[in-house]
Amino acid sequence: MIDEAPAATQLYLISPLDVGGAFPDRLARALDAGPVAAFQFRVKGLDEHQAARLAEPLQAICAARDVAFIVNDSISLAKRLGADGVHLGQSDGEVAEARQRLGRDAQIGVTCHNSRHLAMEAGEAGADYVAFGAFFPSGTKQTEHRAEPDLLSWWQGLMEIPCVAIGGITPENCAPLVAAGADFLAVSGAVWNGDEAAAVQAFHRAIAAAEA
């Protein structure tokens, strides 16, 4: 779970938009390749019934490996699935609403872009983690906000709530984010656009090298 800052930077996998077909096998392969703290279920344009059907086998794979299963955007879907938590964008609802509906043990994360103000607000509202980014150009989604590694260092010097770095992160470019104090690296395309097991292993080697 991601309720406290880990001693070392951990991986937080975000799903591709297409999680049907062979994706459950790919997820299992990724999770078996090395430690992963959390998996975020992120699909777009589906009704809740369709999303729930796709989510259930992935949730079971995560549960069997003690990986937190986080739902992107939808408090109602997270509630329906009994997910470990929800990740909220700035227009996806309030932390207080998520806490009321999902319970005190739910992991609630908030997208804060490159904003110190939004991060402070999220922390004060009771978020379990804040996500900063994008740190690099991303092929997964449009990036309107660019963050710099010193934002992570600022946050670590101020708050105990974990911070997640997101946006175009690869094994080749993650070292400055690890050095700056990212508790988690949220990654998607760098894992799913190729061999997922090899990518997870490459991230762990890069993190270990940056922390050495």
PDB file of C-alpha atoms in Angstrom, residues 13-166:
ATOM      1  CA  LEU A  13       2.253   1.102 -12.880  1.00  0.00           C
ATOM      2  CA  ILE A  14      -0.528   2.798 -14.830  1.00  0.00           C
ATOM      3  CA  SER A  15      -2.533   0.723 -17.266  1.00  0.00           C
ATOM      4  CA  PRO A  16      -2.739   1.369 -20.982  1.00  0.00           C
ATOM      5  CA  LEU A  17      -6.204   2.363 -22.198  1.00  0.00           C
ATOM      6  CA  ASP A  18      -6.746  -1.108 -23.713  1.00  0.00           C
ATOM      7  CA  VAL A  19      -6.786  -3.644 -20.893  1.00  0.00           C
ATOM      8  CA  GLY A  20      -8.689  -6.399 -22.690  1.00  0.00           C
ATOM      9  CA  GLY A  21      -7.409  -9.428 -24.564  1.00  0.00           C
ATOM     10  CA  ALA A  22      -4.040 -10.635 -23.305  1.00  0.00           C
ATOM     11  CA  PHE A  23      -3.474  -7.706 -20.960  1.00  0.00           C
ATOM     12  CA  PRO A  24      -4.171  -9.652 -17.740  1.00  0.00           C
ATOM     13  CA  ASP A  25      -1.311 -12.004 -18.644  1.00  0.00           C
ATOM     14  CA  ARG A  26       0.926  -9.019 -19.359  1.00  0.00           C
ATOM     15  CA  LEU A  27       0.072  -7.465 -16.004  1.00  0.00           C
ATOM     16  CA  ALA A  28       0.895 -10.672 -14.174  1.00  0.00           C
ATOM     17  CA  ARG A  29       4.195 -10.894 -16.039  1.00  0.00           C
ATOM     18  CA  ALA A  30       5.076  -7.295 -15.143  1.00  0.00           C
ATOM     19  CA  LEU A  31       4.244  -7.748 -11.477  1.00  0.00           C
ATOM     20  CA  ASP A  32       6.230 -10.969 -11.298  1.00  0.00           C
ATOM     21  CA  ALA A  33       9.307  -9.294 -12.796  1.00  0.00           C
ATOM     22  CA  GLY A  34      10.036  -7.143  -9.751  1.00  0.00           C
ATOM     23  CA  PRO A  35       8.434  -5.276  -6.853  1.00  0.00           C
ATOM     24  CA  VAL A  36       5.561  -2.950  -7.772  1.00  0.00           C
ATOM     25  CA  ALA A  37       3.778  -0.883  -5.128  1.00  0.00           C
ATOM     26  CA  ALA A  38       0.576  -0.041  -6.978  1.00  0.00           C
ATOM     27  CA  PHE A  39      -1.324  -0.478 -10.228  1.00  0.00           C
ATOM     28  CA  GLN A  40      -3.699   2.186 -11.517  1.00  0.00           C
ATOM     29  CA  PHE A  41      -6.660   1.072 -13.621  1.00  0.00           C
ATOM     30  CA  ARG A  42      -7.088   3.828 -16.206  1.00  0.00           C
ATOM     31  CA  VAL A  43      -9.635   3.409 -19.006  1.00  0.00           C
ATOM     32  CA  LYS A  44     -11.619   6.029 -20.873  1.00  0.00           C
ATOM     33  CA  GLY A  45     -14.964   6.130 -22.654  1.00  0.00           C
ATOM     34  CA  LEU A  46     -16.480   3.012 -21.044  1.00  0.00           C
ATOM     35  CA  ASP A  47     -19.570   2.799 -18.886  1.00  0.00           C
ATOM     36  CA  GLU A  48     -19.098   1.597 -15.336  1.00  0.00           C
ATOM     37  CA  HIS A  49     -20.377  -1.922 -16.062  1.00  0.00           C
ATOM     38  CA  GLN A  50     -17.851  -2.419 -18.878  1.00  0.00           C
ATOM     39  CA  ALA A  51     -15.067  -0.942 -16.800  1.00  0.00           C
ATOM     40  CA  ALA A  52     -15.905  -3.187 -13.846  1.00  0.00           C
ATOM     41  CA  ARG A  53     -15.806  -6.318 -16.008  1.00  0.00           C
ATOM     42  CA  LEU A  54     -12.364  -5.385 -17.314  1.00  0.00           C
ATOM     43  CA  ALA A  55     -11.104  -4.403 -13.881  1.00  0.00           C
ATOM     44  CA  GLU A  56     -12.055  -7.531 -11.951  1.00  0.00           C
ATOM     45  CA  PRO A  57      -9.403  -9.957 -13.309  1.00  0.00           C
ATOM     46  CA  LEU A  58      -6.734  -7.253 -13.015  1.00  0.00           C
ATOM     47  CA  GLN A  59      -7.763  -6.538  -9.444  1.00  0.00           C
ATOM     48  CA  ALA A  60      -7.452 -10.232  -8.602  1.00  0.00           C
ATOM     49  CA  ILE A  61      -3.950 -10.362 -10.116  1.00  0.00           C
ATOM     50  CA  CYS A  62      -2.919  -7.382  -7.978  1.00  0.00           C
ATOM     51  CA  ALA A  63      -4.493  -8.786  -4.817  1.00  0.00           C
ATOM     52  CA  ALA A  64      -2.633 -12.083  -5.231  1.00  0.00           C
ATOM     53  CA  ARG A  65       0.639 -10.151  -5.315  1.00  0.00           C
ATOM     54  CA  ASP A  66      -0.141  -7.596  -2.591  1.00  0.00           C
ATOM     55  CA  VAL A  67      -0.123  -4.729  -5.105  1.00  0.00           C
ATOM     56  CA  ALA A  68      -2.470  -1.824  -4.373  1.00  0.00           C
ATOM     57  CA  PHE A  69      -5.244  -1.547  -6.982  1.00  0.00           C
ATOM     58  CA  ILE A  70      -6.076   2.110  -7.628  1.00  0.00           C
ATOM     59  CA  VAL A  71      -8.911   3.323  -9.855  1.00  0.00           C
ATOM     60  CA  ASN A  72      -8.312   6.420 -11.964  1.00  0.00           C
ATOM     61  CA  ASP A  73     -10.848   9.264 -11.867  1.00  0.00           C
ATOM     62  CA  SER A  74     -13.963   7.414 -10.664  1.00  0.00           C
ATOM     63  CA  ILE A  75     -14.891   7.338  -6.985  1.00  0.00           C
ATOM     64  CA  SER A  76     -18.034   5.359  -7.852  1.00  0.00           C
ATOM     65  CA  LEU A  77     -16.098   2.644  -9.715  1.00  0.00           C
ATOM     66  CA  ALA A  78     -13.570   2.414  -6.892  1.00  0.00           C
ATOM     67  CA  LYS A  79     -16.466   1.971  -4.463  1.00  0.00           C
ATOM     68  CA  ARG A  80     -18.149  -0.641  -6.647  1.00  0.00           C
ATOM     69  CA  LEU A  81     -14.959  -2.685  -6.967  1.00  0.00           C
ATOM     70  CA  GLY A  82     -13.871  -2.314  -3.370  1.00  0.00           C
ATOM     71  CA  ALA A  83     -10.595  -1.000  -4.781  1.00  0.00           C
ATOM     72  CA  ASP A  84      -7.678  -0.065  -2.565  1.00  0.00           C
ATOM     73  CA  GLY A  85      -8.062   3.546  -3.602  1.00  0.00           C
ATOM     74  CA  VAL A  86      -8.732   6.187  -6.207  1.00  0.00           C
ATOM     75  CA  HIS A  87      -6.604   8.693  -8.068  1.00  0.00           C
ATOM     76  CA  LEU A  88      -8.304  12.038  -8.607  1.00  0.00           C
ATOM     77  CA  GLY A  89      -7.553  14.587 -11.276  1.00  0.00           C
ATOM     78  CA  GLN A  90      -8.353  18.186 -10.517  1.00  0.00           C
ATOM     79  CA  SER A  91     -11.886  17.783 -11.938  1.00  0.00           C
ATOM     80  CA  ASP A  92     -12.680  14.276 -10.646  1.00  0.00           C
ATOM     81  CA  GLY A  93     -14.093  15.021  -7.219  1.00  0.00           C
ATOM     82  CA  GLU A  94     -12.930  16.044  -3.776  1.00  0.00           C
ATOM     83  CA  VAL A  95     -10.709  14.175  -1.352  1.00  0.00           C
ATOM     84  CA  ALA A  96     -13.380  14.547   1.338  1.00  0.00           C
ATOM     85  CA  GLU A  97     -16.014  12.916  -0.875  1.00  0.00           C
ATOM     86  CA  ALA A  98     -13.677  10.055  -1.737  1.00  0.00           C
ATOM     87  CA  ARG A  99     -12.822   9.557   1.933  1.00  0.00           C
ATOM     88  CA  GLN A 100     -16.486   9.515   2.927  1.00  0.00           C
ATOM     89  CA  ARG A 101     -17.453   7.002   0.251  1.00  0.00           C
ATOM     90  CA  LEU A 102     -14.387   4.765   0.263  1.00  0.00           C
ATOM     91  CA  GLY A 103     -13.482   4.796   3.947  1.00  0.00           C
ATOM     92  CA  ARG A 104     -10.529   5.826   6.030  1.00  0.00           C
ATOM     93  CA  ASP A 105      -8.266   3.047   4.758  1.00  0.00           C
ATOM     94  CA  ALA A 106      -8.615   3.972   1.080  1.00  0.00           C
ATOM     95  CA  GLN A 107      -5.570   5.336  -0.707  1.00  0.00           C
ATOM     96  CA  ILE A 108      -6.496   8.696  -2.240  1.00  0.00           C
ATOM     97  CA  GLY A 109      -4.097  10.356  -4.631  1.00  0.00           C
ATOM     98  CA  VAL A 110      -4.411  13.731  -6.300  1.00  0.00           C
ATOM     99  CA  THR A 111      -2.920  15.084  -9.514  1.00  0.00           C
ATOM    100  CA  CYS A 112      -1.178  18.359  -8.691  1.00  0.00           C
ATOM    101  CA  HIS A 113       0.601  19.040 -12.017  1.00  0.00           C
ATOM    102  CA  ASN A 114       3.489  21.409 -11.264  1.00  0.00           C
ATOM    103  CA  SER A 115       1.634  23.365  -8.574  1.00  0.00           C
ATOM    104  CA  ARG A 116       2.866  23.782  -5.028  1.00  0.00           C
ATOM    105  CA  HIS A 117      -0.482  25.333  -4.154  1.00  0.00           C
ATOM    106  CA  LEU A 118      -2.531  22.372  -5.413  1.00  0.00           C
ATOM    107  CA  ALA A 119      -0.241  19.959  -3.590  1.00  0.00           C
ATOM    108  CA  MET A 120      -0.592  21.835  -0.315  1.00  0.00           C
ATOM    109  CA  GLU A 121      -4.359  21.902  -0.737  1.00  0.00           C
ATOM    110  CA  ALA A 122      -4.423  18.152  -1.406  1.00  0.00           C
ATOM    111  CA  GLY A 123      -2.274  17.448   1.620  1.00  0.00           C
ATOM    112  CA  GLU A 124      -4.437  19.594   3.857  1.00  0.00           C
ATOM    113  CA  ALA A 125      -7.552  17.849   2.511  1.00  0.00           C
ATOM    114  CA  GLY A 126      -6.180  14.483   3.604  1.00  0.00           C
ATOM    115  CA  ALA A 127      -4.742  13.006   0.407  1.00  0.00           C
ATOM    116  CA  ASP A 128      -2.513   9.974   0.893  1.00  0.00           C
ATOM    117  CA  TYR A 129      -0.185  11.009  -1.908  1.00  0.00           C
ATOM    118  CA  VAL A 130       0.273  13.799  -4.424  1.00  0.00           C
ATOM    119  CA  ALA A 131       1.358  13.337  -8.030  1.00  0.00           C
ATOM    120  CA  PHE A 132       3.569  15.850  -9.822  1.00  0.00           C
ATOM    121  CA  GLY A 133       4.254  16.024 -13.552  1.00  0.00           C
ATOM    122  CA  ALA A 134       4.709  15.738 -16.371  1.00  0.00           C
ATOM    123  CA  PHE A 135       8.469  15.658 -15.968  1.00  0.00           C
ATOM    124  CA  PHE A 136       9.108  14.622 -19.573  1.00  0.00           C
ATOM    125  CA  PRO A 137       7.077  14.588 -22.795  1.00  0.00           C
ATOM    126  CA  SER A 138       4.605  11.719 -22.684  1.00  0.00           C
ATOM    127  CA  GLY A 139       3.149   9.608 -25.437  1.00  0.00           C
ATOM    128  CA  THR A 140       0.420   8.316 -23.117  1.00  0.00           C
ATOM    129  CA  LYS A 141      -1.507  11.548 -22.661  1.00  0.00           C
ATOM    130  CA  GLN A 142      -1.366  15.229 -23.566  1.00  0.00           C
ATOM    131  CA  THR A 143       0.953  17.102 -21.215  1.00  0.00           C
ATOM    132  CA  GLU A 144      -0.157  20.643 -20.399  1.00  0.00           C
ATOM    133  CA  HIS A 145       2.046  21.070 -17.337  1.00  0.00           C
ATOM    134  CA  ARG A 146       5.784  20.504 -17.018  1.00  0.00           C
ATOM    135  CA  ALA A 147       7.409  19.966 -13.639  1.00  0.00           C
ATOM    136  CA  GLU A 148      11.062  20.072 -12.596  1.00  0.00           C
ATOM    137  CA  PRO A 149      12.815  17.702 -10.148  1.00  0.00           C
ATOM    138  CA  ASP A 150      13.300  20.458  -7.581  1.00  0.00           C
ATOM    139  CA  LEU A 151       9.534  20.332  -6.992  1.00  0.00           C
ATOM    140  CA  LEU A 152       9.987  16.845  -5.528  1.00  0.00           C
ATOM    141  CA  SER A 153      12.818  18.031  -3.302  1.00  0.00           C
ATOM    142  CA  TRP A 154      10.730  20.958  -2.086  1.00  0.00           C
ATOM    143  CA  TRP A 155       7.864  18.651  -1.198  1.00  0.00           C
ATOM    144  CA  GLN A 156      10.094  16.171   0.614  1.00  0.00           C
ATOM    145  CA  GLY A 157      11.557  18.937   2.708  1.00  0.00           C
ATOM    146  CA  LEU A 158       8.112  20.125   3.737  1.00  0.00           C
ATOM    147  CA  MET A 159       5.700  17.195   3.961  1.00  0.00           C
ATOM    148  CA  GLU A 160       5.634  13.553   5.004  1.00  0.00           C
ATOM    149  CA  ILE A 161       2.934  12.636   2.479  1.00  0.00           C
ATOM    150  CA  PRO A 162       4.502  10.605  -0.360  1.00  0.00           C
ATOM    151  CA  CYS A 163       4.955  12.144  -3.783  1.00  0.00           C
ATOM    152  CA  VAL A 164       4.583  10.446  -7.143  1.00  0.00           C
ATOM    153  CA  ALA A 165       6.462  11.550 -10.255  1.00  0.00           C
ATOM    154  CA  ILE A 166       4.646  11.024 -13.544  1.00  0.00           C
TER     155      ILE A 166
END
